[in-house]
Every structure is written in structure tokens, then in C-alpha cells.
Amino acid sequence: MKVRDLDLSDNPVNAEHAELGLPPVETALTHPESHPVLRVAMWSVVGLLMALTIALATRLFNQPDGQSALQTVWMALDSREFWAAVLVGLLAQTVDGALGMAYGITSTSFLLATGSSPAVASAAVHIAECFTTGASGISHLKLGNVSKQLFLRLLLPGMVGAATGAWLLSSIDGDAIKPWIAGYLMLMGLFVISKIFRRIRVNHGEPRHVAKLGLFGGFVDAAGGGGWGPVVTTTLVGTGHDPRLTIGSVNLAEFFLTFITAGVFAVLMHDDNPWVTVAGLVVGGLFAAPFAALLTKRLHTKALLGLVGTTIVLISAFNLYKALA
């Protein structure tokens, strides 16, 4: 499907999003014939989300120190870490709901500012993101927004890059890598701001260098705590490729690399415990949808990009200063 075939005229925000390379707020497109590969992908998402839910519930009700589930929940509710994560989850999901991107880099920037180590911040963000990316991927599949070819070309390289980035981040001292992560996030904030001034050209050809892009996007997403959407989606859409199919395919692939990232962190992280932070991010994210809808309705997309990008740059500059001080 070509860009000009998309009917975005009913919502002026969608016209802005298409121009800037961002996802449409609403999509009312017919669902094409299902493909066996995409059916397998959809049921894989459902199965993995069920397995993750069972694993988290089992961990809650079987604490190694003998605490009951209610005691664990009460301790989480009584901790500063949980409520800081709730606020971060609220802010990050509001940004992601309004722009369709930047959940990872926003939440990681704020978590680093609250004192989390890079590994704990990235682990918590990716575990919490499994649920949001899973729901997003299924939604795009149901709406016919996924290209089988693009999805498959992104999937394996993205998973390999994500696993490598998670392993690297878990193997390096947090204090040593924190300045690099803060610097990376500051650059990503500047990249978000730059989208205000960019125009895209329509390109009807096949996307090039997809595997390399997926490998790099998966690596920086895991190692830096976010960046899959800003790196992969904006590169493909920014070079003029179909926004609908690009966004849907990238979102579906994101679930699998997010799941891999969360799994690697869960296996390799023994001393640090991200579960209280994960719970706070999930709870905060549950209340973000109304705020995201309000921002999308009231603020111009370019204003949102400028606000989010500037916030990320400032927070990352503060984190960089603390790390180097």
C-alpha cells in the first residue's frame, strides 16, 4: 500500500503524524487475509504474555524469604521506589500514547534520575513494556497493519541485537556505563527535537538495510533502555516508506525483542531486584491513557515533540553531570 492510499484526512493530528513520521492516532482500515506466519506471531504473543503473567504471579506468591504475597505488596506500596516508578510510568506512557514512541527513553531517563542503575532501569522498562508492546502488536495485526516481509526481516536481527545489548549492560559496572547511557539518551532527545524540522519524501521501493537497522535498533534499545521506535520506525518512515505497515511491523517485532531483553535481564541480574520498579511502571501506565488523549487533543504534535525532546535532554544532561561529578 502506498502512502497516498492512506486515508488520514478525518483526523488532522494524523496528517501531522504522517508528516513527522509518527503513528496515526486512529486507524480505520480493513483487515487483509491472514497469513499463517502472522497467525503464528499473534498466538505466540498471546502465549508469551500468559506465560509472563503466570511467572510474575508465581514470583509474587513464592517469595524466597518466606514473606506472604500481601506482605510483599504492602512493602512495595510503602516504598519510595514504587511511587517514583508510578510517576515515571504515568509520564512515559502519556508521552508514548500521545506520540506513539519514546516510552523507553523517557522512562529510562527518569529512572536514572531517581537513582536506579542502568541495568535495573532497562530491565524494569522492558519487563513492563512486554505488556504494552504485546497489546500494541496484536492490535496492529487485527487491523492489518503488518507486512510479513518487513516483520520477518526485522525480527531475528532485532532479537540478536537486544540480547547482545542486555548481556553487555548486565555485565558492566553500572557506575562505569551510566555516563554513556546518559549521553546516548541526551542524543536521542535531540533526535526527537529534530523531527520537528524534518519533512519526509515518499518512497515506494522496498526498504533497504532492514537487517542492519534491526540489529542496531535492538542493541541500543536494550543497552540504552530505549530507542527501538525512534531508531527503526523513524528511519524507515523518514525515508518515505508506508507509515501504516512500517509502524505495525516494527511494533509487532518490538514485542519479541522486548521479551528477549526482559528474559536476559531476568537470568543475568541476581543482586539487583527490578520487580518493585516494574510494578510501579505498570500501575502508572494504567492511568496514563486519559492524559495522553488530552495531550493529543490539546497540543500540536510539534509542541509535544519539542516538550518531550527538551525534557529528555535536560534530564539526561542532569544524569550525565551526576555520573561525572
mmCIF file of C-alpha atoms in Angstrom:
data_model
loop_
_atom_site.group_PDB
_atom_site.id
_atom_site.type_symbol
_atom_site.label_atom_id
_atom_site.label_comp_id
_atom_site.label_asym_id
_atom_site.label_seq_id
_atom_site.Cartn_x
_atom_site.Cartn_y
_atom_site.Cartn_z
ATOM 1 C CA MET A 1 0.000 0.000 0.000
ATOM 2 C CA LYS A 2 1.317 3.453 -0.861
ATOM 3 C CA VAL A 3 1.371 6.447 1.414
ATOM 4 C CA ARG A 4 -1.121 8.280 -0.733
ATOM 5 C CA ASP A 5 -3.604 5.413 -0.272
ATOM 6 C CA LEU A 6 -3.859 6.113 3.444
ATOM 7 C CA ASP A 7 -6.976 7.980 4.488
ATOM 8 C CA LEU A 8 -5.762 10.239 7.268
ATOM 9 C CA SER A 9 -7.851 13.255 6.371
ATOM 10 C CA ASP A 10 -10.548 12.658 9.001
ATOM 11 C CA ASN A 11 -8.147 13.457 11.817
ATOM 12 C CA PRO A 12 -5.838 16.495 11.464
ATOM 13 C CA VAL A 13 -3.463 15.040 14.079
ATOM 14 C CA ASN A 14 -2.874 12.075 11.774
ATOM 15 C CA ALA A 15 -1.801 14.395 8.961
ATOM 16 C CA GLU A 16 0.800 15.892 11.293
ATOM 17 C CA HIS A 17 1.926 12.416 12.400
ATOM 18 C CA ALA A 18 2.336 11.214 8.816
ATOM 19 C CA GLU A 19 4.376 14.303 8.006
ATOM 20 C CA LEU A 20 6.661 13.787 11.003
ATOM 21 C CA GLY A 21 6.933 10.010 10.709
ATOM 22 C CA LEU A 22 4.775 9.201 13.747
ATOM 23 C CA PRO A 23 1.978 6.648 14.158
ATOM 24 C CA PRO A 24 -1.621 7.660 13.361
ATOM 25 C CA VAL A 25 -3.876 8.239 16.353
ATOM 26 C CA GLU A 26 -6.660 6.162 14.841
ATOM 27 C CA THR A 27 -6.702 3.681 12.010
ATOM 28 C CA ALA A 28 -9.863 2.568 10.245
ATOM 29 C CA LEU A 29 -8.587 0.148 7.634
ATOM 30 C CA THR A 30 -9.913 -3.214 6.563
ATOM 31 C CA HIS A 31 -8.082 -6.342 7.675
ATOM 32 C CA PRO A 32 -6.487 -8.246 4.771
ATOM 33 C CA GLU A 33 -6.403 -12.033 4.570
ATOM 34 C CA SER A 34 -4.481 -13.510 7.465
ATOM 35 C CA HIS A 35 -1.147 -15.094 6.692
ATOM 36 C CA PRO A 36 -0.025 -18.286 8.519
ATOM 37 C CA VAL A 37 3.186 -16.587 9.684
ATOM 38 C CA LEU A 38 1.252 -13.673 11.146
ATOM 39 C CA ARG A 39 -1.236 -16.025 12.811
ATOM 40 C CA VAL A 40 1.657 -17.852 14.444
ATOM 41 C CA ALA A 41 3.111 -14.494 15.536
ATOM 42 C CA MET A 42 -0.199 -13.405 17.077
ATOM 43 C CA TRP A 43 -0.685 -16.627 19.068
ATOM 44 C CA SER A 44 2.965 -16.505 20.112
ATOM 45 C CA VAL A 45 2.371 -13.055 21.591
ATOM 46 C CA VAL A 46 -0.698 -14.307 23.450
ATOM 47 C CA GLY A 47 1.111 -17.386 24.771
ATOM 48 C CA LEU A 48 4.199 -15.497 25.882
ATOM 49 C CA LEU A 49 2.126 -12.850 27.669
ATOM 50 C CA MET A 50 0.214 -15.574 29.522
ATOM 51 C CA ALA A 51 3.486 -17.265 30.488
ATOM 52 C CA LEU A 52 4.935 -13.946 31.700
ATOM 53 C CA THR A 53 1.821 -13.218 33.780
ATOM 54 C CA ILE A 54 1.980 -16.663 35.396
ATOM 55 C CA ALA A 55 5.713 -16.253 36.083
ATOM 56 C CA LEU A 56 5.197 -12.860 37.749
ATOM 57 C CA ALA A 57 2.280 -14.190 39.826
ATOM 58 C CA THR A 58 4.333 -17.216 40.895
ATOM 59 C CA ARG A 59 7.188 -14.953 41.936
ATOM 60 C CA LEU A 60 4.784 -12.791 43.941
ATOM 61 C CA PHE A 61 3.249 -15.699 45.847
ATOM 62 C CA ASN A 62 6.524 -17.601 46.398
ATOM 63 C CA GLN A 63 8.958 -15.188 47.978
ATOM 64 C CA PRO A 64 12.375 -16.682 48.855
ATOM 65 C CA ASP A 65 12.383 -15.003 52.294
ATOM 66 C CA GLY A 66 9.055 -16.587 53.251
ATOM 67 C CA GLN A 67 7.019 -13.378 53.063
ATOM 68 C CA SER A 68 3.398 -13.669 52.063
ATOM 69 C CA ALA A 69 2.067 -12.029 48.896
ATOM 70 C CA LEU A 70 0.193 -9.436 50.974
ATOM 71 C CA GLN A 71 3.349 -8.544 52.897
ATOM 72 C CA THR A 72 5.248 -8.165 49.624
ATOM 73 C CA VAL A 73 2.546 -5.932 48.168
ATOM 74 C CA TRP A 74 2.406 -3.820 51.337
ATOM 75 C CA MET A 75 6.184 -3.354 51.361
ATOM 76 C CA ALA A 76 6.069 -2.274 47.721
ATOM 77 C CA LEU A 77 3.274 0.226 48.398
ATOM 78 C CA ASP A 78 5.247 1.602 51.336
ATOM 79 C CA SER A 79 8.443 2.141 49.325
ATOM 80 C CA ARG A 80 9.662 5.334 47.664
ATOM 81 C CA GLU A 81 10.942 3.251 44.733
ATOM 82 C CA PHE A 82 7.425 2.056 43.856
ATOM 83 C CA TRP A 83 5.813 5.500 43.869
ATOM 84 C CA ALA A 84 8.699 7.032 41.914
ATOM 85 C CA ALA A 85 8.178 4.320 39.295
ATOM 86 C CA VAL A 86 4.414 5.013 39.272
ATOM 87 C CA LEU A 87 5.091 8.656 38.425
ATOM 88 C CA VAL A 88 7.637 7.673 35.763
ATOM 89 C CA GLY A 89 5.206 5.149 34.260
ATOM 90 C CA LEU A 90 2.475 7.775 34.151
ATOM 91 C CA LEU A 91 4.706 10.293 32.382
ATOM 92 C CA ALA A 92 6.291 7.798 29.975
ATOM 93 C CA GLN A 93 3.025 6.167 28.938
ATOM 94 C CA THR A 94 1.440 9.598 28.461
ATOM 95 C CA VAL A 95 4.283 10.516 26.105
ATOM 96 C CA ASP A 96 4.061 7.190 24.269
ATOM 97 C CA GLY A 97 0.278 7.393 23.987
ATOM 98 C CA ALA A 98 0.450 10.908 22.577
ATOM 99 C CA LEU A 99 3.388 10.374 20.184
ATOM 100 C CA GLY A 100 3.410 6.623 19.590
ATOM 101 C CA MET A 101 7.093 6.440 20.599
ATOM 102 C CA ALA A 102 9.688 7.360 23.241
ATOM 103 C CA TYR A 103 8.357 5.236 26.154
ATOM 104 C CA GLY A 104 11.727 3.599 26.715
ATOM 105 C CA ILE A 105 13.952 6.653 26.504
ATOM 106 C CA THR A 106 11.537 8.741 28.608
ATOM 107 C CA SER A 107 11.121 6.188 31.399
ATOM 108 C CA THR A 108 14.815 5.228 31.469
ATOM 109 C CA SER A 109 15.877 8.896 31.671
ATOM 110 C CA PHE A 110 13.618 9.497 34.671
ATOM 111 C CA LEU A 111 14.523 6.205 36.395
ATOM 112 C CA LEU A 112 18.227 7.046 36.150
ATOM 113 C CA ALA A 113 17.444 10.432 37.683
ATOM 114 C CA THR A 114 15.711 8.726 40.649
ATOM 115 C CA GLY A 115 18.823 6.667 41.363
ATOM 116 C CA SER A 116 18.236 3.393 39.503
ATOM 117 C CA SER A 117 21.246 1.689 37.944
ATOM 118 C CA PRO A 118 21.277 1.415 34.135
ATOM 119 C CA ALA A 119 20.675 -2.351 34.288
ATOM 120 C CA VAL A 120 17.733 -2.096 36.722
ATOM 121 C CA ALA A 121 16.215 0.801 34.747
ATOM 122 C CA SER A 122 16.436 -1.008 31.395
ATOM 123 C CA ALA A 123 15.273 -4.329 32.882
ATOM 124 C CA ALA A 124 12.245 -2.751 34.564
ATOM 125 C CA VAL A 125 11.304 -0.789 31.460
ATOM 126 C CA HIS A 126 11.497 -3.817 29.180
ATOM 127 C CA ILE A 127 9.592 -6.147 31.529
ATOM 128 C CA ALA A 128 6.813 -3.564 31.862
ATOM 129 C CA GLU A 129 6.903 -2.915 28.111
ATOM 130 C CA CYS A 130 6.176 -6.570 27.339
ATOM 131 C CA PHE A 131 2.516 -5.938 28.149
ATOM 132 C CA THR A 132 2.174 -2.669 26.233
ATOM 133 C CA THR A 133 4.094 -3.875 23.167
ATOM 134 C CA GLY A 134 2.180 -7.165 23.180
ATOM 135 C CA ALA A 135 -1.161 -5.388 23.184
ATOM 136 C CA SER A 136 0.069 -2.992 20.500
ATOM 137 C CA GLY A 137 1.346 -5.820 18.285
ATOM 138 C CA ILE A 138 -1.936 -7.737 18.469
ATOM 139 C CA SER A 139 -3.893 -4.572 17.696
ATOM 140 C CA HIS A 140 -1.797 -3.882 14.591
ATOM 141 C CA LEU A 141 -2.242 -7.484 13.447
ATOM 142 C CA LYS A 142 -6.006 -7.277 13.853
ATOM 143 C CA LEU A 143 -6.090 -4.024 11.877
ATOM 144 C CA GLY A 144 -3.949 -5.428 9.051
ATOM 145 C CA ASN A 145 -1.082 -3.025 9.715
ATOM 146 C CA VAL A 146 1.704 -5.627 9.495
ATOM 147 C CA SER A 147 3.855 -6.527 6.494
ATOM 148 C CA LYS A 148 5.015 -10.138 6.797
ATOM 149 C CA GLN A 149 8.220 -9.466 4.860
ATOM 150 C CA LEU A 150 9.222 -6.409 6.889
ATOM 151 C CA PHE A 151 8.298 -8.083 10.190
ATOM 152 C CA LEU A 152 10.438 -11.144 9.439
ATOM 153 C CA ARG A 153 13.370 -9.032 8.207
ATOM 154 C CA LEU A 154 13.350 -7.098 11.491
ATOM 155 C CA LEU A 155 12.591 -9.960 13.881
ATOM 156 C CA LEU A 156 15.771 -12.055 14.177
ATOM 157 C CA PRO A 157 18.303 -9.192 13.845
ATOM 158 C CA GLY A 158 16.340 -7.179 16.396
ATOM 159 C CA MET A 159 16.280 -10.096 18.862
ATOM 160 C CA VAL A 160 20.010 -10.747 18.422
ATOM 161 C CA GLY A 161 20.807 -7.057 18.946
ATOM 162 C CA ALA A 162 18.536 -6.889 22.006
ATOM 163 C CA ALA A 163 20.049 -9.979 23.632
ATOM 164 C CA THR A 164 23.572 -8.643 23.000
ATOM 165 C CA GLY A 165 22.723 -5.236 24.444
ATOM 166 C CA ALA A 166 21.089 -6.739 27.546
ATOM 167 C CA TRP A 167 24.059 -9.052 28.128
ATOM 168 C CA LEU A 168 26.502 -6.156 27.772
ATOM 169 C CA LEU A 169 24.566 -3.911 30.147
ATOM 170 C CA SER A 170 24.258 -6.698 32.744
ATOM 171 C CA SER A 171 27.986 -7.482 32.554
ATOM 172 C CA ILE A 172 29.358 -3.957 33.009
ATOM 173 C CA ASP A 173 29.566 -1.970 36.225
ATOM 174 C CA GLY A 174 26.612 0.407 36.413
ATOM 175 C CA ASP A 175 28.644 3.415 37.541
ATOM 176 C CA ALA A 176 31.071 2.961 34.637
ATOM 177 C CA ILE A 177 28.413 2.824 31.928
ATOM 178 C CA LYS A 178 25.966 5.373 33.378
ATOM 179 C CA PRO A 179 27.646 8.413 31.709
ATOM 180 C CA TRP A 180 27.495 6.651 28.325
ATOM 181 C CA ILE A 181 23.812 5.776 28.760
ATOM 182 C CA ALA A 182 23.007 9.347 29.814
ATOM 183 C CA GLY A 183 24.896 10.686 26.796
ATOM 184 C CA TYR A 184 23.041 8.309 24.462
ATOM 185 C CA LEU A 185 19.662 9.330 25.881
ATOM 186 C CA MET A 186 20.563 13.007 25.507
ATOM 187 C CA LEU A 187 21.333 12.402 21.819
ATOM 188 C CA MET A 188 18.004 10.600 21.435
ATOM 189 C CA GLY A 189 16.253 13.596 22.975
ATOM 190 C CA LEU A 190 17.940 15.863 20.426
ATOM 191 C CA PHE A 191 16.861 13.420 17.706
ATOM 192 C CA VAL A 192 13.239 13.703 18.851
ATOM 193 C CA ILE A 193 13.511 17.509 18.722
ATOM 194 C CA SER A 194 14.989 17.334 15.211
ATOM 195 C CA LYS A 195 11.820 15.644 13.945
ATOM 196 C CA ILE A 196 10.055 18.997 14.315
ATOM 197 C CA PHE A 197 12.026 20.341 11.369
ATOM 198 C CA ARG A 198 12.069 17.249 9.143
ATOM 199 C CA ARG A 199 9.993 16.515 6.066
ATOM 200 C CA ILE A 200 9.713 13.046 4.550
ATOM 201 C CA ARG A 201 9.790 12.025 0.905
ATOM 202 C CA VAL A 202 7.505 9.284 -0.352
ATOM 203 C CA ASN A 203 9.439 6.140 -1.295
ATOM 204 C CA HIS A 204 7.555 3.279 -2.923
ATOM 205 C CA GLY A 205 10.538 0.914 -3.124
ATOM 206 C CA GLU A 206 11.460 -1.894 -0.737
ATOM 207 C CA PRO A 207 13.190 -0.775 2.497
ATOM 208 C CA ARG A 208 16.954 -1.257 2.374
ATOM 209 C CA HIS A 209 19.387 -2.406 5.078
ATOM 210 C CA VAL A 210 16.493 -3.589 7.272
ATOM 211 C CA ALA A 211 18.506 -6.351 8.992
ATOM 212 C CA LYS A 212 21.324 -3.950 9.920
ATOM 213 C CA LEU A 213 18.804 -1.402 11.152
ATOM 214 C CA GLY A 214 17.023 -4.043 13.244
ATOM 215 C CA LEU A 215 20.308 -5.280 14.738
ATOM 216 C CA PHE A 216 21.404 -1.763 15.674
ATOM 217 C CA GLY A 217 17.940 -0.757 16.917
ATOM 218 C CA GLY A 218 17.639 -3.841 19.123
ATOM 219 C CA PHE A 219 21.102 -3.321 20.589
ATOM 220 C CA VAL A 220 20.667 0.349 21.515
ATOM 221 C CA ASP A 221 17.147 -0.330 22.804
ATOM 222 C CA ALA A 222 18.391 -2.897 25.320
ATOM 223 C CA ALA A 223 21.730 -1.268 26.182
ATOM 224 C CA GLY A 224 20.327 2.268 26.358
ATOM 225 C CA GLY A 225 16.927 1.481 27.868
ATOM 226 C CA GLY A 226 15.005 2.573 24.777
ATOM 227 C CA GLY A 227 15.323 3.615 21.161
ATOM 228 C CA TRP A 228 13.747 0.898 19.003
ATOM 229 C CA GLY A 229 10.927 3.171 17.824
ATOM 230 C CA PRO A 230 12.981 6.356 17.383
ATOM 231 C CA VAL A 231 15.753 4.466 15.549
ATOM 232 C CA VAL A 232 13.851 1.929 13.415
ATOM 233 C CA THR A 233 10.416 3.458 12.852
ATOM 234 C CA THR A 234 11.624 6.980 12.198
ATOM 235 C CA THR A 235 14.388 5.770 9.866
ATOM 236 C CA LEU A 236 12.015 3.701 7.730
ATOM 237 C CA VAL A 237 9.141 6.197 7.730
ATOM 238 C CA GLY A 238 11.556 9.116 7.481
ATOM 239 C CA THR A 239 12.863 7.706 4.181
ATOM 240 C CA GLY A 240 9.336 7.664 2.803
ATOM 241 C CA HIS A 241 8.105 4.105 3.389
ATOM 242 C CA ASP A 242 4.462 3.296 4.130
ATOM 243 C CA PRO A 243 3.801 4.624 7.665
ATOM 244 C CA ARG A 244 0.958 2.181 8.404
ATOM 245 C CA LEU A 245 2.805 -1.031 7.512
ATOM 246 C CA THR A 246 6.107 0.222 8.898
ATOM 247 C CA ILE A 247 4.665 1.186 12.275
ATOM 248 C CA GLY A 248 2.623 -2.008 12.587
ATOM 249 C CA SER A 249 5.520 -4.297 11.621
ATOM 250 C CA VAL A 250 8.008 -2.502 13.870
ATOM 251 C CA ASN A 251 5.579 -2.628 16.808
ATOM 252 C CA LEU A 252 4.960 -6.362 16.400
ATOM 253 C CA ALA A 253 8.699 -7.115 16.180
ATOM 254 C CA GLU A 254 9.254 -4.910 19.232
ATOM 255 C CA PHE A 255 7.306 -7.288 21.470
ATOM 256 C CA PHE A 256 9.622 -10.193 20.702
ATOM 257 C CA LEU A 257 12.848 -8.259 21.193
ATOM 258 C CA THR A 258 11.419 -6.697 24.375
ATOM 259 C CA PHE A 259 10.561 -10.175 25.664
ATOM 260 C CA ILE A 260 14.089 -11.405 24.856
ATOM 261 C CA THR A 261 15.610 -8.369 26.585
ATOM 262 C CA ALA A 262 13.480 -8.904 29.697
ATOM 263 C CA GLY A 263 14.418 -12.600 29.751
ATOM 264 C CA VAL A 264 18.150 -11.933 29.516
ATOM 265 C CA PHE A 265 17.966 -9.385 32.330
ATOM 266 C CA ALA A 266 15.912 -11.781 34.491
ATOM 267 C CA VAL A 267 18.527 -14.517 34.054
ATOM 268 C CA LEU A 268 21.654 -12.390 34.465
ATOM 269 C CA MET A 269 20.560 -9.992 37.209
ATOM 270 C CA HIS A 270 20.932 -11.686 40.605
ATOM 271 C CA ASP A 271 21.745 -8.899 43.048
ATOM 272 C CA ASP A 272 19.501 -6.126 41.743
ATOM 273 C CA ASN A 273 15.734 -6.523 42.027
ATOM 274 C CA PRO A 274 13.681 -4.607 39.427
ATOM 275 C CA TRP A 275 10.272 -6.018 40.361
ATOM 276 C CA VAL A 276 9.090 -3.141 42.566
ATOM 277 C CA THR A 277 10.037 -0.728 39.782
ATOM 278 C CA VAL A 278 8.242 -2.921 37.233
ATOM 279 C CA ALA A 279 5.062 -2.875 39.319
ATOM 280 C CA GLY A 280 5.217 0.908 39.635
ATOM 281 C CA LEU A 281 5.694 1.376 35.887
ATOM 282 C CA VAL A 282 2.722 -0.870 35.102
ATOM 283 C CA VAL A 283 0.438 0.813 37.644
ATOM 284 C CA GLY A 284 1.442 4.300 36.470
ATOM 285 C CA GLY A 285 0.931 3.325 32.847
ATOM 286 C CA LEU A 286 -2.629 2.137 33.548
ATOM 287 C CA PHE A 287 -3.695 5.685 34.408
ATOM 288 C CA ALA A 288 -1.905 7.398 31.519
ATOM 289 C CA ALA A 289 -4.375 6.892 28.657
ATOM 290 C CA PRO A 290 -6.708 9.803 29.542
ATOM 291 C CA PHE A 291 -3.761 12.193 29.857
ATOM 292 C CA ALA A 292 -2.316 11.015 26.549
ATOM 293 C CA ALA A 293 -5.639 11.544 24.819
ATOM 294 C CA LEU A 294 -5.934 15.024 26.351
ATOM 295 C CA LEU A 295 -2.421 15.997 25.257
ATOM 296 C CA THR A 296 -3.038 14.683 21.753
ATOM 297 C CA LYS A 297 -6.237 16.705 21.513
ATOM 298 C CA ARG A 298 -4.985 19.952 23.034
ATOM 299 C CA LEU A 299 -1.354 20.248 21.898
ATOM 300 C CA HIS A 300 0.104 20.398 18.416
ATOM 301 C CA THR A 301 2.296 17.405 17.568
ATOM 302 C CA LYS A 302 5.355 19.617 17.071
ATOM 303 C CA ALA A 303 4.788 21.150 20.503
ATOM 304 C CA LEU A 304 4.658 17.664 22.014
ATOM 305 C CA LEU A 305 7.866 16.659 20.238
ATOM 306 C CA GLY A 306 9.623 19.787 21.472
ATOM 307 C CA LEU A 307 8.366 19.301 25.046
ATOM 308 C CA VAL A 308 9.317 15.632 25.220
ATOM 309 C CA GLY A 309 12.680 16.050 23.486
ATOM 310 C CA THR A 310 13.655 19.011 25.672
ATOM 311 C CA THR A 311 12.660 17.150 28.841
ATOM 312 C CA ILE A 312 14.737 14.100 27.872
ATOM 313 C CA VAL A 313 17.741 16.289 27.009
ATOM 314 C CA LEU A 314 17.567 18.167 30.321
ATOM 315 C CA ILE A 315 17.092 15.032 32.445
ATOM 316 C CA SER A 316 19.898 13.243 30.590
ATOM 317 C CA ALA A 317 22.217 16.248 30.994
ATOM 318 C CA PHE A 318 21.468 16.178 34.737
ATOM 319 C CA ASN A 319 22.180 12.417 34.868
ATOM 320 C CA LEU A 320 25.413 12.924 32.925
ATOM 321 C CA TYR A 321 26.513 15.668 35.316
ATOM 322 C CA LYS A 322 25.799 13.454 38.352
ATOM 323 C CA ALA A 323 27.616 10.493 36.789
ATOM 324 C CA LEU A 324 30.726 12.533 36.016
ATOM 325 C CA ALA A 325 30.756 14.610 39.234
#
